Structure formats: C-alpha cells, structure tokens
Amino acid sequence: MYAPPGRAVVVGVDGSPAARRAAVWAAALASRTGAPLRVVHALPEALYLMTDVAVMGQGPAIAQHRTAGEKVLDEASTEVRLRFPELDVHTDLVPGPTAPALAAAGATARMIVLGADAPSGVGAPAAGSTAIALARHGTCPITVCRQQFEMLPDRRAVVVGIDDSDSSTAAVFSAFEFAHLFGAPVIAAHAWSPRYAAGNVTIPFLVDRDALEESEHAVMAAHLAGARERYPGVAVTEVVEPTTPARLILDRAISAQLVVVGSHGHGRLAGAILGSVSHHLLHHSPCPIMIHRARHHSNA
C-alpha cells in the first residue's frame, strides 16, 4: 500500500449501496493518509464502440447514460465530502468496460477500491471478476469491500495471509502500514501442509512434522522481519497451522477489519489467489479484502 505522497485512492462506483459504502471506506483511508480521493464511474463499453452513424442515432441514449453516470458520481462524492470535508475529492466519468477503466484510472494510484454486495446478489460475480482482472493486470493493490453494513477503518485487527512468495512480503508491509495508520494489531496467518507440492502426495511416516512446522515458522519470521523493524509499535499475533489458507484466514477474519493477501506468487496461497481461494475469500470474507502484488512493495 505504500506510495509516494500525492498518489490518489481510486474508488469505482456504480450507484449501488455497496459502492457507496466502499467510497466512504476509501475516503477514510485517503483522509488518514493525506491522499486525494478519485471517484470513478465507467460508462457502458458499447457506447464507445459505435460508428459515427450509430452514435448520431443513439444520441438520446448516450446522453441518458452520461446523465445517470454523473448522478452516480455526484451522490458518491457528496456523501464523502459531507463525511470528510477536508478531503480532496475528484470525480471522473470514463469509458468502460469497468476493469480496464479502473486499471487506467489507478495506473498511478496507491489503491483501487471496489464495493460488492452479498454473493447472492447480481453484483457479486461482477465485482469478483473485476477484482481478479485488476489483480492480474493492475499496478496497485485492489481492495474489495463486501461488508453488508458500513465499517470504517478502526482498531480491529488486520489479518495478513503469508506464504513463501515475494508477494507475501509486499502484503505484510501493506498490512503493517494500514495497522500503523489506525492503531490496530496484525494477525499474521500462515497455512502449511505435510504434502509435497509436486503431485500433492507424501508418505506420512517419513514426515518429520516438528521439523516441518519449525521451517514454516521460519518462513513466517522471514516475511515479518522487515515490517516489524519499520513498524515496531504494531502488535503482531503469529498463527501457523496445518490447514488450508482460506479456512485459516476466514477463521481470523470474523472479528477483523481487513484481510490482506498477495497474488502472483508461487506458494500455496499466492498461487491460488486467482483461483478457488481468491473466489472464496472475495465472496465470503466478512470484511474488506486487499489483494497485493509483489512489485508494490517499497523500502522507501
């Protein structure tokens, strides 16, 4: 999450209650970090693929979409300005589709924030697919706010998932930075298995579980070392258990305010974050989830 001063927090809005909650959450983060907030609404892609003749014939429809988009932006920006009057807020009406539009808007951002309703809602799969696309191709961390009621950043714990990938180190720094900003503790969660990655098989009586668990604790310590040094005031609870990453994280997320995970790594969590684990976390996490790519880490 670390970024040079002046980089905006970008939030995508579509007029839904979930998007408005996400805008307020993003505004709270921007306000605490001193960053501007950029509120973005993407117009339907089809409007920008029409021929000149089609555009002339669809003029009223295009104007209607633009008017509706401007209303969405006005409602979201008005709400965050009322809540955070000192915040520097900008609005942008951009051509769709949503994922590329937000990726472009967030090219120089410190974070992109999305809202999502319950998994049974129409917006859930769309928000999930947009987040996955941004996690693959975006240039900053992506946070999806799926909570069903407004939960602003506070002193509840920040849960960070750790594996043996570089993206975990980046996720750890973001989790510690967020916790430092809001005076919260960190729960560092690392899942492991006695099964070998290749073939996913093992011979139980040949496994030294004590030695394996000790090595997994070493993985945890290595990823936490730099963040502990930079943020010595952040309290940390280490959780290392032989279970699945999604289960370990979700068990700790029940009373947390944020889950932070890495993507595009080679470990069990990072390798799966764009697959079943990511979908499970995106659709079932009771709090916002931040997906972090390795290259966003900085020692500055």
Tab-separated table of C-alpha atoms in Angstrom:
chain	number	residue	atom	x	y	z
A	1	MET	CA	0.000	0.000	0.000
A	2	TYR	CA	2.994	2.308	0.410
A	3	ALA	CA	3.060	5.065	-2.223
A	4	PRO	CA	4.741	8.448	-2.653
A	5	PRO	CA	2.765	11.459	-1.378
A	6	GLY	CA	0.036	12.692	-3.699
A	7	ARG	CA	-0.997	9.332	-5.131
A	8	ALA	CA	-4.769	9.065	-5.031
A	9	VAL	CA	-7.023	6.382	-3.649
A	10	VAL	CA	-9.344	5.395	-6.518
A	11	VAL	CA	-12.837	4.030	-5.874
A	12	GLY	CA	-15.171	2.650	-8.528
A	13	VAL	CA	-18.860	3.488	-8.047
A	14	ASP	CA	-21.972	2.247	-9.858
A	15	GLY	CA	-24.789	3.694	-7.741
A	16	SER	CA	-25.207	0.598	-5.561
A	17	PRO	CA	-25.255	0.754	-1.745
A	18	ALA	CA	-22.125	-1.416	-1.701
A	19	ALA	CA	-20.281	1.065	-3.914
A	20	ARG	CA	-21.304	3.961	-1.690
A	21	ARG	CA	-20.011	2.082	1.367
A	22	ALA	CA	-16.775	1.404	-0.494
A	23	ALA	CA	-16.474	5.103	-1.326
A	24	VAL	CA	-16.773	6.051	2.345
A	25	TRP	CA	-14.210	3.367	3.316
A	26	ALA	CA	-11.828	4.638	0.619
A	27	ALA	CA	-12.392	8.218	1.791
A	28	ALA	CA	-11.477	7.267	5.348
A	29	LEU	CA	-8.221	5.739	4.140
A	30	ALA	CA	-7.442	8.703	1.885
A	31	SER	CA	-8.170	11.129	4.706
A	32	ARG	CA	-5.849	9.301	7.110
A	33	THR	CA	-3.005	9.116	4.586
A	34	GLY	CA	-3.437	12.651	3.267
A	35	ALA	CA	-4.094	11.350	-0.240
A	36	PRO	CA	-6.726	12.686	-2.643
A	37	LEU	CA	-9.761	10.544	-3.469
A	38	ARG	CA	-10.679	9.873	-7.093
A	39	VAL	CA	-14.257	8.649	-7.589
A	40	VAL	CA	-14.682	6.868	-10.934
A	41	HIS	CA	-17.750	5.641	-12.835
A	42	ALA	CA	-17.359	3.642	-16.062
A	43	LEU	CA	-19.916	4.098	-18.829
A	44	PRO	CA	-21.118	1.093	-20.867
A	45	GLU	CA	-18.460	-0.094	-23.291
A	46	ALA	CA	-20.928	-0.305	-26.182
A	47	LEU	CA	-21.282	3.465	-26.284
A	48	TYR	CA	-17.632	3.759	-27.290
A	49	LEU	CA	-17.727	1.032	-29.970
A	50	MET	CA	-20.460	2.597	-32.111
A	51	THR	CA	-19.908	4.031	-35.564
A	52	ASP	CA	-20.484	7.742	-36.094
A	53	VAL	CA	-23.840	6.969	-37.702
A	54	ALA	CA	-24.883	4.800	-34.774
A	55	VAL	CA	-23.813	7.459	-32.325
A	56	MET	CA	-25.986	10.016	-34.114
A	57	GLY	CA	-28.952	7.668	-33.895
A	58	GLN	CA	-28.308	6.826	-30.251
A	59	GLY	CA	-27.704	10.380	-29.095
A	60	PRO	CA	-30.533	10.453	-26.522
A	61	ALA	CA	-29.474	7.079	-25.070
A	62	ILE	CA	-25.855	8.204	-24.755
A	63	ALA	CA	-26.929	11.431	-23.081
A	64	GLN	CA	-29.100	9.439	-20.680
A	65	HIS	CA	-26.187	7.165	-19.707
A	66	ARG	CA	-23.939	10.156	-19.155
A	67	THR	CA	-26.568	11.909	-17.048
A	68	ALA	CA	-27.062	8.760	-14.950
A	69	GLY	CA	-23.288	8.380	-14.540
A	70	GLU	CA	-22.881	11.970	-13.466
A	71	LYS	CA	-25.641	11.468	-10.897
A	72	VAL	CA	-23.839	8.402	-9.515
A	73	LEU	CA	-20.631	10.398	-9.178
A	74	ASP	CA	-22.406	13.364	-7.613
A	75	GLU	CA	-24.150	11.218	-4.986
A	76	ALA	CA	-20.973	9.376	-4.013
A	77	SER	CA	-18.775	12.477	-3.921
A	78	THR	CA	-21.360	14.447	-1.953
A	79	GLU	CA	-21.538	11.732	0.685
A	80	VAL	CA	-17.783	11.510	1.175
A	81	ARG	CA	-17.405	15.305	1.231
A	82	LEU	CA	-20.025	15.517	3.965
A	83	ARG	CA	-18.198	12.853	5.982
A	84	PHE	CA	-14.683	14.143	5.250
A	85	PRO	CA	-14.966	17.869	4.425
A	86	GLU	CA	-11.188	18.358	4.360
A	87	LEU	CA	-10.664	15.628	1.750
A	88	ASP	CA	-9.551	16.481	-1.790
A	89	VAL	CA	-12.171	14.700	-3.948
A	90	HIS	CA	-12.164	14.368	-7.733
A	91	THR	CA	-14.752	12.667	-9.976
A	92	ASP	CA	-14.262	11.022	-13.363
A	93	LEU	CA	-16.756	9.666	-15.906
A	94	VAL	CA	-14.743	7.269	-18.075
A	95	PRO	CA	-15.403	4.818	-20.927
A	96	GLY	CA	-15.860	1.168	-19.984
A	97	PRO	CA	-15.542	-1.730	-19.574
A	98	THR	CA	-15.096	-1.441	-15.831
A	99	ALA	CA	-11.862	-3.382	-15.191
A	100	PRO	CA	-9.707	-1.679	-17.870
A	101	ALA	CA	-11.233	1.693	-16.970
A	102	LEU	CA	-10.338	1.299	-13.294
A	103	ALA	CA	-6.901	-0.080	-14.141
A	104	ALA	CA	-6.211	3.012	-16.242
A	105	ALA	CA	-7.564	5.310	-13.542
A	106	GLY	CA	-5.413	3.551	-10.970
A	107	ALA	CA	-2.205	3.491	-13.007
A	108	THR	CA	-0.597	5.992	-10.637
A	109	ALA	CA	-2.835	5.346	-7.614
A	110	ARG	CA	-1.937	3.971	-4.203
A	111	MET	CA	-5.022	1.724	-4.199
A	112	ILE	CA	-8.214	0.851	-6.101
A	113	VAL	CA	-11.323	0.161	-4.009
A	114	LEU	CA	-14.467	-1.688	-5.140
A	115	GLY	CA	-17.764	-2.399	-3.432
A	116	ALA	CA	-19.651	-5.690	-3.679
A	117	ASP	CA	-22.983	-6.911	-2.377
A	118	ALA	CA	-23.729	-10.339	-0.924
A	119	PRO	CA	-22.663	-13.341	-3.042
A	120	SER	CA	-26.308	-13.994	-3.954
A	121	GLY	CA	-26.630	-10.505	-5.424
A	122	VAL	CA	-26.185	-9.655	-9.082
A	123	GLY	CA	-23.121	-7.535	-8.365
A	124	ALA	CA	-21.133	-10.244	-6.574
A	125	PRO	CA	-19.772	-12.194	-9.561
A	126	ALA	CA	-19.114	-8.947	-11.443
A	127	ALA	CA	-17.191	-7.407	-8.560
A	128	GLY	CA	-15.254	-10.627	-8.095
A	129	SER	CA	-14.286	-10.867	-11.773
A	130	THR	CA	-13.363	-7.178	-11.868
A	131	ALA	CA	-11.144	-7.598	-8.801
A	132	ILE	CA	-9.477	-10.666	-10.333
A	133	ALA	CA	-8.829	-8.807	-13.589
A	134	LEU	CA	-7.367	-5.855	-11.699
A	135	ALA	CA	-5.235	-8.150	-9.541
A	136	ARG	CA	-3.794	-9.723	-12.687
A	137	HIS	CA	-3.173	-6.545	-14.653
A	138	GLY	CA	-3.426	-3.597	-12.262
A	139	THR	CA	-0.481	-1.626	-10.969
A	140	CYS	CA	-1.591	-1.078	-7.364
A	141	PRO	CA	-3.310	-3.027	-4.556
A	142	ILE	CA	-7.019	-3.822	-5.018
A	143	THR	CA	-9.447	-3.752	-2.080
A	144	VAL	CA	-12.948	-5.221	-2.308
A	145	CYS	CA	-15.403	-4.113	0.375
A	146	ARG	CA	-18.053	-6.826	0.730
A	147	GLN	CA	-19.405	-5.989	4.181
A	148	GLN	CA	-23.178	-5.643	4.430
A	149	PHE	CA	-23.063	-2.507	6.570
A	150	GLU	CA	-20.710	0.393	6.913
A	151	MET	CA	-17.452	-0.489	8.679
A	152	LEU	CA	-14.865	2.260	8.685
A	153	PRO	CA	-11.206	1.550	9.489
A	154	ASP	CA	-10.664	1.362	13.238
A	155	ARG	CA	-8.638	-0.559	15.841
A	156	ARG	CA	-9.812	-4.068	14.928
A	157	ALA	CA	-7.138	-6.490	13.737
A	158	VAL	CA	-5.712	-6.658	10.223
A	159	VAL	CA	-5.253	-10.255	9.010
A	160	VAL	CA	-2.467	-10.924	6.518
A	161	GLY	CA	-2.020	-14.238	4.714
A	162	ILE	CA	1.589	-15.383	4.331
A	163	ASP	CA	3.245	-17.984	2.120
A	164	ASP	CA	6.770	-18.303	0.724
A	165	SER	CA	6.320	-15.837	-2.153
A	166	ASP	CA	7.592	-12.292	-2.703
A	167	SER	CA	4.013	-11.053	-2.872
A	168	SER	CA	3.562	-12.085	0.757
A	169	THR	CA	6.309	-9.699	1.806
A	170	ALA	CA	4.524	-6.902	-0.054
A	171	ALA	CA	1.216	-7.873	1.571
A	172	VAL	CA	2.845	-7.864	5.007
A	173	PHE	CA	4.160	-4.322	4.573
A	174	SER	CA	0.740	-3.124	3.440
A	175	ALA	CA	-0.957	-4.817	6.394
A	176	PHE	CA	1.504	-3.281	8.856
A	177	GLU	CA	1.190	0.156	7.259
A	178	PHE	CA	-2.609	0.018	7.479
A	179	ALA	CA	-2.456	-1.201	11.082
A	180	HIS	CA	0.030	1.562	11.956
A	181	LEU	CA	-2.235	4.221	10.423
A	182	PHE	CA	-5.249	3.177	12.501
A	183	GLY	CA	-3.578	1.892	15.682
A	184	ALA	CA	-4.603	-1.714	15.036
A	185	PRO	CA	-2.855	-5.060	15.648
A	186	VAL	CA	-1.858	-7.540	12.937
A	187	ILE	CA	-2.701	-11.246	12.791
A	188	ALA	CA	-0.174	-12.977	10.534
A	189	ALA	CA	-1.644	-16.262	9.256
A	190	HIS	CA	0.407	-18.980	7.553
A	191	ALA	CA	-1.121	-22.304	6.471
A	192	TRP	CA	1.027	-25.320	5.724
A	193	SER	CA	0.632	-28.965	4.740
A	194	PRO	CA	2.813	-32.081	5.059
A	195	ARG	CA	2.028	-32.874	1.419
A	196	TYR	CA	4.625	-32.110	-1.219
A	197	ALA	CA	3.657	-29.569	-3.850
A	198	ALA	CA	4.680	-31.864	-6.723
A	199	GLY	CA	1.988	-34.497	-7.076
A	200	ASN	CA	0.388	-33.414	-3.794
A	201	VAL	CA	1.404	-36.694	-2.145
A	202	THR	CA	3.553	-37.726	0.778
A	203	ILE	CA	4.465	-40.734	2.888
A	204	PRO	CA	3.174	-39.952	6.417
A	205	PHE	CA	5.714	-41.971	8.399
A	206	LEU	CA	8.608	-40.303	6.583
A	207	VAL	CA	7.486	-36.783	7.503
A	208	ASP	CA	9.169	-35.059	10.438
A	209	ARG	CA	6.225	-32.836	11.371
A	210	ASP	CA	8.160	-30.991	14.085
A	211	ALA	CA	10.924	-30.071	11.651
A	212	LEU	CA	8.399	-29.101	9.004
A	213	GLU	CA	6.464	-26.893	11.395
A	214	GLU	CA	9.707	-25.273	12.539
A	215	SER	CA	10.583	-24.456	8.934
A	216	GLU	CA	7.122	-22.938	8.397
A	217	HIS	CA	7.627	-20.702	11.427
A	218	ALA	CA	10.917	-19.624	9.839
A	219	VAL	CA	9.022	-18.665	6.677
A	220	MET	CA	6.704	-16.549	8.816
A	221	ALA	CA	9.583	-14.873	10.658
A	222	ALA	CA	11.403	-14.032	7.427
A	223	HIS	CA	8.374	-12.284	5.938
A	224	LEU	CA	7.630	-10.362	9.133
A	225	ALA	CA	11.161	-9.173	9.888
A	226	GLY	CA	11.263	-6.072	7.710
A	227	ALA	CA	7.766	-4.882	8.633
A	228	ARG	CA	8.429	-5.407	12.348
A	229	GLU	CA	11.520	-3.216	12.035
A	230	ARG	CA	9.689	-0.458	10.138
A	231	TYR	CA	6.598	-0.512	12.384
A	232	PRO	CA	7.829	-1.553	15.853
A	233	GLY	CA	4.690	-0.241	17.545
A	234	VAL	CA	2.361	-2.644	15.710
A	235	ALA	CA	1.381	-5.649	17.852
A	236	VAL	CA	1.591	-8.972	15.997
A	237	THR	CA	-0.014	-12.356	16.613
A	238	GLU	CA	1.505	-15.220	14.615
A	239	VAL	CA	-0.723	-18.123	13.579
A	240	VAL	CA	0.916	-21.131	11.867
A	241	GLU	CA	-1.387	-24.110	11.359
A	242	PRO	CA	-1.601	-27.232	9.146
A	243	THR	CA	-4.804	-26.313	7.310
A	244	THR	CA	-5.986	-24.605	4.127
A	245	PRO	CA	-5.216	-20.905	3.539
A	246	ALA	CA	-8.858	-19.909	3.024
A	247	ARG	CA	-10.034	-21.614	6.214
A	248	LEU	CA	-7.195	-20.184	8.302
A	249	ILE	CA	-7.769	-16.647	7.030
A	250	LEU	CA	-11.562	-16.675	7.237
A	251	ASP	CA	-11.492	-18.014	10.800
A	252	ARG	CA	-9.443	-14.965	11.818
A	253	ALA	CA	-11.373	-12.524	9.615
A	254	ILE	CA	-14.601	-12.879	11.612
A	255	SER	CA	-13.589	-10.149	14.046
A	256	ALA	CA	-11.087	-8.355	11.786
A	257	GLN	CA	-11.419	-5.123	9.799
A	258	LEU	CA	-9.289	-6.105	6.795
A	259	VAL	CA	-7.738	-9.153	5.136
A	260	VAL	CA	-4.551	-8.663	3.106
A	261	VAL	CA	-3.189	-11.305	0.726
A	262	GLY	CA	-0.584	-11.456	-2.011
A	263	SER	CA	-1.034	-12.567	-5.604
A	264	HIS	CA	1.099	-13.893	-8.478
A	265	GLY	CA	3.426	-15.824	-6.194
A	266	HIS	CA	4.486	-19.455	-6.204
A	267	GLY	CA	3.402	-20.573	-2.758
A	268	ARG	CA	0.152	-22.325	-1.836
A	269	LEU	CA	-1.739	-19.127	-1.022
A	270	ALA	CA	-0.290	-16.888	-3.717
A	271	GLY	CA	-0.576	-19.486	-6.437
A	272	ALA	CA	-4.246	-19.982	-5.652
A	273	ILE	CA	-5.253	-16.393	-5.033
A	274	LEU	CA	-6.507	-16.018	-8.605
A	275	GLY	CA	-8.354	-19.325	-8.380
A	276	SER	CA	-10.569	-21.066	-5.857
A	277	VAL	CA	-9.048	-19.431	-2.765
A	278	SER	CA	-9.453	-15.929	-4.163
A	279	HIS	CA	-13.066	-16.531	-5.123
A	280	HIS	CA	-13.780	-17.985	-1.697
A	281	LEU	CA	-12.227	-15.009	0.083
A	282	LEU	CA	-13.801	-12.446	-2.240
A	283	HIS	CA	-17.275	-13.924	-1.791
A	284	HIS	CA	-17.144	-14.910	1.871
A	285	SER	CA	-14.818	-12.542	3.707
A	286	PRO	CA	-16.838	-10.639	6.352
A	287	CYS	CA	-14.545	-7.626	5.958
A	288	PRO	CA	-12.732	-5.844	3.104
A	289	ILE	CA	-10.029	-7.874	1.359
A	290	MET	CA	-6.908	-6.327	-0.168
A	291	ILE	CA	-5.070	-8.174	-2.956
A	292	HIS	CA	-1.456	-7.100	-3.249
A	293	ARG	CA	1.100	-7.736	-5.959
A	294	ALA	CA	4.804	-8.134	-5.215
A	295	ARG	CA	6.081	-5.176	-7.175
A	296	HIS	CA	4.177	-2.680	-4.990
A	297	HIS	CA	6.469	-3.278	-2.031
A	298	SER	CA	8.904	-0.485	-1.262
A	299	ASN	CA	11.583	0.064	1.298
A	300	ALA	CA	11.404	3.816	0.900
